[in-house]
Amino acid sequence: MLIKSADFVTSAVKPSQYPPADLPEIAFAGRSNVGKSSLINTLVNRKRLVKTSSTPGRTQLINFFRVNDAFNLVDLPGYGYAKVPAAVKRQWGPMIEAYLQQRETLQAVVLILDVRRTPGDEERNFIAWLNRYGLPVILALTKADKLSKSKLSQRRRVISQALTQDSENLLLFSAKTRQGKEDIWRAIEQLLYAENR
Ligand code: GTP
Ligand code: MG
């Protein structure tokens, strides 16, 4: 994918604050601190378009970015162990759910998983939920730079079993080495203009 422009559009917590639904959209979801924001920066060849942090729970709003004036990438707040007040946390589920359910231009969700961690019920339920809403899922296994080649293929097998997904559907990625960037773009491009909702 040739990136001509990538711009922040807006942050939102509820549908009335979303930007106009005039471009196809791809959303990025995953556990807090897994590397969602870093992955988006890597895809658009930018270091700091999206704020990243070593503190989990950095992204607390739905952030919209417009790429090439042709489509939007959407950074969703992470779920899981974020160190945020309980009151804020309680709003997250409904905030993300409303977005996934109501955003008519949403074409697919990239679910980002740490390649070192075996996914559990949370991830399985999330995938099942997306399937129910007819939303295609791209599975990205990030932080691949942290493991050796042999360890990576072993982790890929374990994760594919835990999620009952073919291991070819699991895309290895690293924000550090940019491994897998083009694989993810290819998967996104296939779904961007598909009529699937
Ligand atoms: P929240 O917004 O808090 O949910 O986090 P996030 O999922 O957006 O993660 P973020 O991109 O902020 O990255 C979290 C931490 O992981 C940062 O310290 C990143 O530098 C690091 N990180 C992200 N991707 C990679 C990767 O591929 N390899 C390595 N080694 N570190 C990574
Ligand atoms: Mg983030």
Coordinates of N, CA and C and ligand atoms in Angstrom, one line a residue:
M1 N 0.9 -1.2 0.0 CA 0.0 0.0 0.0 C 0.9 1.2 0.0
L2 N 0.6 2.1 -0.9 CA 1.4 3.4 -1.0 C 0.6 4.4 -0.2
I3 N 1.3 4.9 0.9 CA 0.7 5.9 1.8 C 1.0 7.3 1.3
K4 N -0.1 8.0 0.8 CA 0.1 9.4 0.4 C -0.2 10.4 1.5
S5 N -1.1 10.0 2.3 CA -1.4 10.8 3.5 C -2.1 10.0 4.6
A6 N -1.8 10.4 5.8 CA -2.5 9.8 7.0 C -2.7 10.9 8.0
D7 N -3.9 11.1 8.3 CA -4.2 12.3 9.2 C -5.2 11.8 10.3
F8 N -5.0 12.4 11.5 CA -5.9 12.2 12.6 C -7.2 13.0 12.2
V9 N -8.3 12.3 12.4 CA -9.6 13.0 12.1 C -10.3 13.5 13.4
T10 N -10.6 12.6 14.3 CA -11.2 13.0 15.5 C -11.2 11.8 16.6
S11 N -11.5 12.2 17.8 CA -11.7 11.1 18.9 C -13.2 11.1 19.2
A12 N -13.7 10.0 19.6 CA -15.1 9.9 19.9 C -15.4 8.9 21.1
V13 N -16.4 9.1 21.8 CA -16.9 8.1 22.8 C -18.3 7.6 22.4
K14 N -19.0 8.4 21.6 CA -20.3 7.9 21.2 C -20.6 8.2 19.7
P15 N -21.6 7.5 19.2 CA -21.9 7.6 17.7 C -22.1 9.0 17.2
S16 N -22.7 9.9 18.0 CA -22.9 11.3 17.5 C -21.6 12.0 17.3
Q17 N -20.5 11.5 17.9 CA -19.2 12.2 17.7 C -18.3 11.6 16.6
Y18 N -18.8 10.5 16.0 CA -18.1 9.8 14.9 C -18.0 10.8 13.7
P19 N -16.9 10.7 12.9 CA -16.9 11.5 11.7 C -18.0 11.0 10.7
P20 N -18.3 11.7 9.6 CA -19.3 11.3 8.7 C -18.9 9.9 8.1
A21 N -20.0 9.1 7.9 CA -19.7 7.7 7.5 C -19.7 7.7 6.0
D22 N -18.6 8.3 5.4 CA -18.5 8.4 4.0 C -17.3 7.6 3.4
L23 N -16.5 6.9 4.2 CA -15.4 6.2 3.7 C -15.4 4.8 4.4
P24 N -14.9 3.8 3.6 CA -14.8 2.4 4.3 C -13.8 2.5 5.4
E25 N -14.1 1.6 6.4 CA -13.3 1.8 7.7 C -12.8 0.4 8.1
I26 N -11.6 0.4 8.7 CA -11.1 -0.8 9.3 C -10.7 -0.5 10.8
A27 N -11.2 -1.3 11.7 CA -10.9 -1.0 13.1 C -9.9 -2.0 13.7
F28 N -9.1 -1.5 14.7 CA -8.1 -2.3 15.3 C -8.4 -2.5 16.8
A29 N -8.5 -3.8 17.2 CA -8.9 -4.1 18.6 C -7.9 -5.1 19.2
G30 N -7.9 -5.1 20.5 CA -7.0 -6.0 21.2 C -6.8 -5.6 22.6
R31 N -6.2 -6.5 23.4 CA -5.9 -6.2 24.8 C -5.1 -5.0 25.0
S32 N -5.3 -4.3 26.1 CA -4.5 -3.1 26.4 C -3.0 -3.4 26.3
N33 N -2.2 -2.5 25.7 CA -0.8 -2.6 25.7 C -0.3 -3.7 24.7
V34 N -1.1 -4.3 23.9 CA -0.7 -5.3 23.0 C 0.1 -4.8 21.8
G35 N -0.1 -3.5 21.5 CA 0.6 -2.9 20.4 C -0.3 -2.4 19.2
K36 N -1.6 -2.1 19.5 CA -2.5 -1.6 18.5 C -2.0 -0.3 17.9
S37 N -1.7 0.6 18.7 CA -1.4 2.0 18.2 C 0.0 1.9 17.4
S38 N 0.9 1.1 17.9 CA 2.2 0.9 17.2 C 2.0 0.2 15.8
L39 N 1.0 -0.7 15.8 CA 0.8 -1.4 14.5 C 0.2 -0.4 13.5
I40 N -0.7 0.4 13.9 CA -1.3 1.4 13.0 C -0.2 2.4 12.5
N41 N 0.7 2.9 13.4 CA 1.8 3.7 13.0 C 2.7 3.0 11.9
T42 N 3.0 1.8 12.2 CA 3.8 1.0 11.2 C 3.1 0.9 9.9
L43 N 1.8 0.6 9.9 CA 1.1 0.5 8.6 C 1.2 1.8 7.8
V44 N 1.1 2.9 8.4 CA 1.1 4.2 7.7 C 2.5 4.9 7.6
N45 N 3.5 4.1 8.0 CA 4.9 4.6 8.0 C 5.1 5.9 8.8
R46 N 4.5 5.9 10.0 CA 4.6 7.1 10.8 C 5.1 6.7 12.2
K47 N 5.9 7.5 12.8 CA 6.4 7.1 14.2 C 5.4 7.5 15.3
R48 N 4.7 8.6 15.1 CA 3.9 9.1 16.2 C 2.5 9.7 15.8
L49 N 2.0 9.1 14.7 CA 0.6 9.6 14.3 C -0.3 9.2 15.4
V50 N -0.2 7.9 15.9 CA -1.0 7.5 17.0 C -0.1 7.4 18.2
K51 N -0.6 7.9 19.3 CA 0.2 7.9 20.6 C 0.3 6.5 21.1
T52 N 1.6 6.1 21.4 CA 1.8 4.8 22.0 C 2.4 5.0 23.4
S53 N 2.4 4.0 24.2 CA 2.8 4.1 25.5 C 3.2 2.8 26.2
S54 N 4.1 2.8 27.1 CA 4.4 1.5 27.8 C 3.4 1.3 28.9
T55 N 2.6 2.3 29.2 CA 1.6 2.2 30.3 C 0.3 1.7 29.6
P56 N -0.2 0.5 30.1 CA -1.5 0.0 29.5 C -2.6 1.0 29.7
G57 N -3.5 1.0 28.7 CA -4.7 1.9 28.8 C -4.5 3.3 28.3
R58 N -3.5 3.5 27.5 CA -3.2 4.8 27.0 C -4.3 5.3 26.1
T59 N -4.8 4.5 25.2 CA -5.8 4.9 24.3 C -7.2 4.7 25.0
Q60 N -7.9 5.7 25.3 CA -9.2 5.6 26.0 C -10.4 6.1 25.2
L61 N -10.1 6.5 24.0 CA -11.2 7.0 23.1 C -11.1 6.3 21.8
I62 N -12.1 6.3 21.0 CA -12.1 5.8 19.7 C -11.5 6.8 18.8
N63 N -10.3 6.5 18.2 CA -9.6 7.5 17.4 C -9.7 7.2 15.9
F64 N -10.1 8.1 15.1 CA -10.2 7.9 13.7 C -9.1 8.6 12.9
F65 N -8.5 7.8 12.0 CA -7.5 8.3 11.1 C -7.9 8.1 9.7
R66 N -7.6 9.1 8.8 CA -8.0 9.0 7.4 C -6.7 8.8 6.6
V67 N -6.7 7.8 5.7 CA -5.6 7.4 4.9 C -5.9 7.6 3.5
N68 N -5.0 8.4 2.8 CA -5.1 8.6 1.3 C -6.4 9.2 1.0
D69 N -7.1 9.9 1.9 CA -8.5 10.4 1.7 C -9.4 9.3 1.1
A70 N -9.0 8.0 1.4 CA -9.8 6.9 0.7 C -10.5 6.0 1.7
F71 N -9.9 5.9 2.9 CA -10.5 5.0 4.0 C -10.0 5.4 5.3
N72 N -10.7 5.0 6.4 CA -10.3 5.3 7.7 C -9.7 4.1 8.5
L73 N -8.8 4.3 9.3 CA -8.3 3.3 10.3 C -8.7 3.8 11.6
V74 N -9.2 2.9 12.4 CA -9.8 3.3 13.7 C -9.1 2.5 14.9
D75 N -8.5 3.3 15.8 CA -7.8 2.7 16.9 C -8.8 2.6 18.1
L76 N -9.1 1.4 18.5 CA -10.1 1.2 19.6 C -9.3 1.1 20.9
P77 N -9.9 1.5 22.0 CA -9.2 1.3 23.3 C -9.1 -0.1 23.6
G78 N -8.1 -0.5 24.3 CA -7.8 -1.9 24.6 C -8.7 -2.4 25.8
Y79 N -8.9 -3.7 25.8 CA -9.7 -4.3 26.9 C -8.6 -5.0 27.8
G80 N -9.1 -5.5 28.9 CA -8.2 -6.3 29.8 C -7.6 -5.5 30.9
Y81 N -6.3 -5.6 31.1 CA -5.8 -5.1 32.4 C -5.5 -3.7 32.6
A82 N -6.1 -2.8 31.8 CA -5.8 -1.4 31.9 C -5.9 -0.8 33.3
K83 N -5.0 0.0 33.6 CA -5.0 0.6 34.9 C -5.8 1.9 34.8
V84 N -7.1 1.7 34.7 CA -8.0 2.9 34.7 C -9.1 2.8 35.7
P85 N -9.6 3.9 36.2 CA -10.7 3.8 37.2 C -11.8 2.9 36.7
A86 N -12.5 2.2 37.7 CA -13.6 1.3 37.3 C -14.7 2.0 36.6
A87 N -14.9 3.3 36.9 CA -16.0 4.0 36.2 C -15.7 4.2 34.7
V88 N -14.5 4.4 34.4 CA -14.1 4.6 33.0 C -14.2 3.2 32.3
K89 N -13.7 2.2 33.0 CA -13.7 0.9 32.4 C -15.1 0.4 32.1
R90 N -16.1 0.7 32.9 CA -17.4 0.3 32.7 C -18.0 0.9 31.4
Q91 N -17.5 2.0 31.0 CA -18.0 2.7 29.8 C -17.4 2.0 28.5
W92 N -16.3 1.4 28.7 CA -15.6 0.9 27.5 C -16.3 -0.1 26.7
G93 N -16.8 -1.2 27.4 CA -17.5 -2.3 26.7 C -18.6 -1.7 25.8
P94 N -19.6 -0.9 26.4 CA -20.6 -0.3 25.6 C -20.1 0.6 24.5
M95 N -19.1 1.3 24.8 CA -18.5 2.3 23.8 C -18.0 1.5 22.6
I96 N -17.3 0.5 22.8 CA -16.7 -0.3 21.7 C -17.8 -1.1 21.0
E97 N -18.7 -1.7 21.8 CA -19.8 -2.4 21.2 C -20.7 -1.6 20.3
A98 N -21.0 -0.4 20.8 CA -21.9 0.6 20.0 C -21.2 0.8 18.7
Y99 N -19.9 1.1 18.7 CA -19.1 1.3 17.5 C -19.2 0.1 16.5
L100 N -18.9 -1.1 17.0 CA -18.9 -2.3 16.2 C -20.2 -2.6 15.6
Q101 N -21.3 -2.3 16.4 CA -22.6 -2.7 16.0 C -23.2 -1.6 15.0
Q102 N -22.9 -0.4 15.2 CA -23.6 0.7 14.5 C -22.9 1.3 13.4
R103 N -21.6 1.1 13.3 CA -20.8 1.8 12.3 C -21.0 1.1 10.9
E104 N -21.8 1.7 10.1 CA -22.2 1.0 8.8 C -21.1 1.0 7.8
T105 N -20.1 1.8 8.0 CA -19.0 1.8 7.0 C -17.8 0.8 7.5
L106 N -18.0 0.2 8.6 CA -17.0 -0.7 9.1 C -16.9 -2.0 8.3
Q107 N -15.7 -2.3 7.7 CA -15.6 -3.4 6.8 C -15.0 -4.6 7.4
A108 N -14.1 -4.4 8.4 CA -13.4 -5.5 9.0 C -12.7 -5.1 10.3
V109 N -12.4 -6.0 11.2 CA -11.7 -5.7 12.4 C -10.4 -6.5 12.4
V110 N -9.3 -5.8 12.7 CA -8.0 -6.4 12.9 C -7.9 -6.7 14.4
L111 N -7.9 -8.0 14.8 CA -7.7 -8.3 16.2 C -6.2 -8.6 16.4
I112 N -5.6 -7.8 17.3 CA -4.2 -7.9 17.5 C -3.9 -8.7 18.8
L113 N -3.1 -9.7 18.7 CA -2.8 -10.6 19.8 C -1.3 -10.6 20.0
D114 N -0.8 -10.7 21.2 CA 0.6 -10.8 21.5 C 1.0 -12.3 21.2
V115 N 1.9 -12.4 20.3 CA 2.3 -13.8 19.9 C 2.8 -14.7 21.1
R116 N 3.2 -14.0 22.2 CA 3.7 -14.8 23.3 C 2.6 -15.3 24.2
R117 N 1.4 -14.8 24.1 CA 0.3 -15.1 25.0 C -0.8 -16.0 24.3
T118 N -1.2 -17.0 25.0 CA -2.3 -17.9 24.4 C -3.6 -17.2 24.7
P119 N -4.4 -17.0 23.6 CA -5.7 -16.3 23.8 C -6.7 -17.3 24.5
G120 N -7.6 -16.6 25.2 CA -8.6 -17.4 26.0 C -10.0 -17.1 25.6
D121 N -10.9 -17.2 26.6 CA -12.3 -17.0 26.3 C -12.6 -15.6 25.8
E122 N -11.9 -14.6 26.4 CA -12.2 -13.2 26.0 C -12.0 -13.1 24.5
E123 N -10.9 -13.6 23.9 CA -10.7 -13.5 22.5 C -11.7 -14.4 21.7
R124 N -11.9 -15.6 22.2 CA -12.8 -16.5 21.5 C -14.2 -15.8 21.4
N125 N -14.7 -15.3 22.5 CA -16.0 -14.6 22.6 C -16.1 -13.4 21.6
F126 N -15.0 -12.7 21.6 CA -14.9 -11.5 20.8 C -15.0 -11.9 19.3
I127 N -14.3 -12.9 18.9 CA -14.3 -13.4 17.5 C -15.7 -13.9 17.1
A128 N -16.3 -14.7 18.1 CA -17.7 -15.2 17.8 C -18.7 -14.1 17.7
W129 N -18.5 -13.1 18.5 CA -19.4 -11.9 18.5 C -19.3 -11.1 17.1
L130 N -18.0 -11.0 16.7 CA -17.8 -10.3 15.4 C -18.4 -11.1 14.2
N131 N -18.2 -12.5 14.3 CA -18.8 -13.3 13.3 C -20.3 -13.2 13.2
R132 N -20.9 -13.1 14.4 CA -22.4 -12.9 14.5 C -22.9 -11.7 13.8
Y133 N -22.1 -10.6 13.9 CA -22.4 -9.4 13.2 C -21.9 -9.3 11.8
G134 N -21.4 -10.4 11.3 CA -20.9 -10.5 9.9 C -19.7 -9.7 9.6
L135 N -18.9 -9.4 10.7 CA -17.7 -8.6 10.5 C -16.5 -9.5 10.3
P136 N -15.8 -9.4 9.1 CA -14.6 -10.2 8.9 C -13.5 -9.8 9.9
V137 N -12.7 -10.8 10.3 CA -11.6 -10.6 11.3 C -10.3 -10.9 10.7
I138 N -9.4 -10.0 10.8 CA -8.0 -10.2 10.5 C -7.2 -10.5 11.8
L139 N -6.5 -11.6 11.9 CA -5.8 -11.9 13.1 C -4.3 -11.6 13.0
A140 N -3.8 -10.6 13.8 CA -2.4 -10.3 13.7 C -1.7 -10.7 15.0
L141 N -0.6 -11.4 14.9 CA 0.2 -11.8 16.1 C 1.4 -10.9 16.1
T142 N 1.4 -10.0 17.1 CA 2.4 -8.9 17.1 C 3.5 -9.3 18.1
K143 N 4.5 -8.4 18.1 CA 5.7 -8.5 18.9 C 6.5 -9.8 18.5
A144 N 6.4 -10.1 17.2 CA 7.1 -11.3 16.7 C 8.6 -11.2 16.8
D145 N 9.1 -9.9 16.9 CA 10.6 -9.7 17.1 C 11.1 -10.3 18.4
K146 N 10.2 -10.6 19.3 CA 10.6 -11.0 20.7 C 10.9 -12.5 20.7
L147 N 10.6 -13.3 19.6 CA 10.8 -14.7 19.7 C 11.7 -15.2 18.5
S148 N 12.3 -16.3 18.7 CA 13.0 -17.0 17.6 C 12.1 -17.5 16.6
K149 N 12.6 -17.8 15.4 CA 11.8 -18.4 14.3 C 11.1 -19.7 14.7
S150 N 11.8 -20.6 15.4 CA 11.2 -21.9 15.7 C 10.1 -21.7 16.8
K151 N 10.4 -20.8 17.8 CA 9.4 -20.5 18.8 C 8.2 -19.8 18.2
L152 N 8.3 -19.0 17.1 CA 7.2 -18.4 16.5 C 6.3 -19.4 15.8
S153 N 6.9 -20.4 15.1 CA 6.0 -21.4 14.5 C 5.3 -22.2 15.5
Q154 N 5.9 -22.4 16.6 CA 5.3 -23.2 17.7 C 4.1 -22.4 18.3
R155 N 4.3 -21.1 18.6 CA 3.3 -20.2 19.1 C 2.1 -20.1 18.2
R156 N 2.4 -20.0 16.9 CA 1.4 -19.9 15.9 C 0.5 -21.1 15.9
R157 N 1.1 -22.3 16.1 CA 0.3 -23.5 16.2 C -0.6 -23.5 17.4
V158 N 0.0 -23.1 18.5 CA -0.8 -23.1 19.8 C -2.0 -22.1 19.7
I159 N -1.7 -20.9 19.1 CA -2.7 -19.9 19.0 C -3.8 -20.3 18.0
S160 N -3.4 -21.0 17.0 CA -4.4 -21.4 16.0 C -5.3 -22.5 16.6
Q161 N -4.8 -23.3 17.4 CA -5.6 -24.3 18.1 C -6.6 -23.6 19.1
A162 N -6.0 -22.7 19.9 CA -6.8 -22.0 20.9 C -8.0 -21.3 20.3
L163 N -7.8 -20.8 19.1 CA -8.9 -20.0 18.5 C -9.6 -20.8 17.4
T164 N -9.3 -22.0 17.2 CA -9.8 -22.9 16.1 C -9.8 -22.1 14.8
Q165 N -8.7 -21.6 14.5 CA -8.5 -20.8 13.2 C -7.3 -21.5 12.5
D166 N -7.4 -21.5 11.1 CA -6.2 -22.0 10.4 C -5.0 -21.2 10.6
S167 N -3.9 -21.8 10.7 CA -2.7 -21.0 11.1 C -2.3 -20.0 9.9
E168 N -2.8 -20.3 8.7 CA -2.5 -19.3 7.6 C -3.2 -18.0 7.8
N169 N -4.3 -18.1 8.6 CA -5.0 -16.8 8.9 C -4.4 -16.0 10.0
L170 N -3.3 -16.5 10.6 CA -2.7 -15.7 11.7 C -1.4 -15.0 11.1
L171 N -1.5 -13.7 11.0 CA -0.4 -13.0 10.4 C 0.6 -12.5 11.4
L172 N 1.9 -13.0 11.3 CA 2.9 -12.5 12.2 C 3.3 -11.1 11.9
F173 N 3.5 -10.3 12.9 CA 3.8 -8.9 12.7 C 4.8 -8.4 13.8
S174 N 5.6 -7.4 13.4 CA 6.4 -6.7 14.4 C 6.5 -5.2 14.0
A175 N 6.2 -4.4 15.0 CA 6.3 -2.9 14.8 C 7.7 -2.5 14.8
K176 N 8.6 -3.4 15.4 CA 10.0 -3.1 15.5 C 10.7 -3.3 14.2
T177 N 10.5 -4.5 13.6 CA 11.2 -4.9 12.4 C 10.3 -4.6 11.1
R178 N 9.0 -4.3 11.3 CA 8.0 -4.1 10.3 C 7.7 -5.4 9.5
Q179 N 8.1 -6.5 10.1 CA 7.7 -7.8 9.5 C 6.2 -8.0 9.5
G180 N 5.7 -8.4 8.3 CA 4.3 -8.7 8.2 C 3.4 -7.5 7.8
K181 N 4.1 -6.3 7.7 CA 3.3 -5.1 7.4 C 2.5 -5.3 6.0
E182 N 3.2 -5.8 5.0 CA 2.5 -5.9 3.7 C 1.4 -7.0 3.8
D183 N 1.7 -8.1 4.6 CA 0.6 -9.1 4.7 C -0.7 -8.5 5.3
I184 N -0.5 -7.7 6.3 CA -1.7 -7.1 6.9 C -2.4 -6.1 5.9
W185 N -1.6 -5.3 5.2 CA -2.2 -4.5 4.1 C -2.9 -5.3 3.1
R186 N -2.3 -6.4 2.7 CA -3.0 -7.2 1.7 C -4.4 -7.7 2.2
A187 N -4.4 -8.1 3.4 CA -5.6 -8.6 4.0 C -6.6 -7.5 4.1
I188 N -6.2 -6.3 4.5 CA -7.1 -5.1 4.6 C -7.6 -4.8 3.3
E189 N -6.7 -4.7 2.3 CA -7.2 -4.3 0.9 C -8.3 -5.2 0.4
Q190 N -8.1 -6.5 0.7 CA -9.1 -7.5 0.2 C -10.5 -7.2 0.8
L191 N -10.5 -6.6 2.0 CA -11.8 -6.5 2.7 C -12.4 -5.1 2.6
L192 N -11.5 -4.1 2.2 CA -11.9 -2.7 2.3 C -13.1 -2.4 1.4
Y193 N -13.1 -3.0 0.2 CA -14.2 -2.7 -0.7 C -15.2 -3.9 -1.0
A194 N -15.0 -4.9 -0.1 CA -15.9 -6.0 -0.2 C -17.3 -5.6 0.3
E195 N -18.3 -6.2 -0.4 CA -19.7 -6.0 0.1 C -20.1 -7.1 1.0
N196 N -19.9 -6.9 2.3 CA -20.1 -8.0 3.2 C -21.0 -7.7 4.4
R197 N -21.6 -6.5 4.4 CA -22.4 -6.2 5.6 C -23.9 -6.0 5.2
Ligands
GTP1 P1 -3.3 0.8 24.7 O1 -3.6 2.0 23.8 O2 -2.8 1.2 26.1 O3 -4.3 -0.2 24.7 O4 -2.0 0.1 24.1 P2 -1.7 -0.3 22.6 O5 -2.3 -1.7 22.3 O6 -2.1 0.8 21.6 O7 -0.1 -0.5 22.6 P3 1.0 0.5 22.1 O8 1.1 0.5 20.6 O9 0.9 1.7 22.8 O10 2.3 -0.4 22.6 C1 2.5 -0.8 23.9 C2 4.0 -1.1 24.2 O11 4.4 -2.2 23.4 C3 4.9 0.1 23.8 O12 6.0 0.1 24.7 C4 5.5 -0.3 22.4 O13 6.7 0.2 22.1 C5 5.5 -1.9 22.6 N1 5.4 -2.6 21.3 C6 4.3 -2.5 20.4 N2 4.5 -3.2 19.3 C7 5.7 -3.9 19.5 C8 6.4 -4.8 18.7 O14 6.0 -5.3 17.6 N3 7.6 -5.2 19.2 C9 8.1 -4.8 20.4 N4 9.3 -5.3 20.8 N5 7.4 -3.9 21.2 C10 6.2 -3.4 20.7
MG2 MG -3.1 2.5 22.0

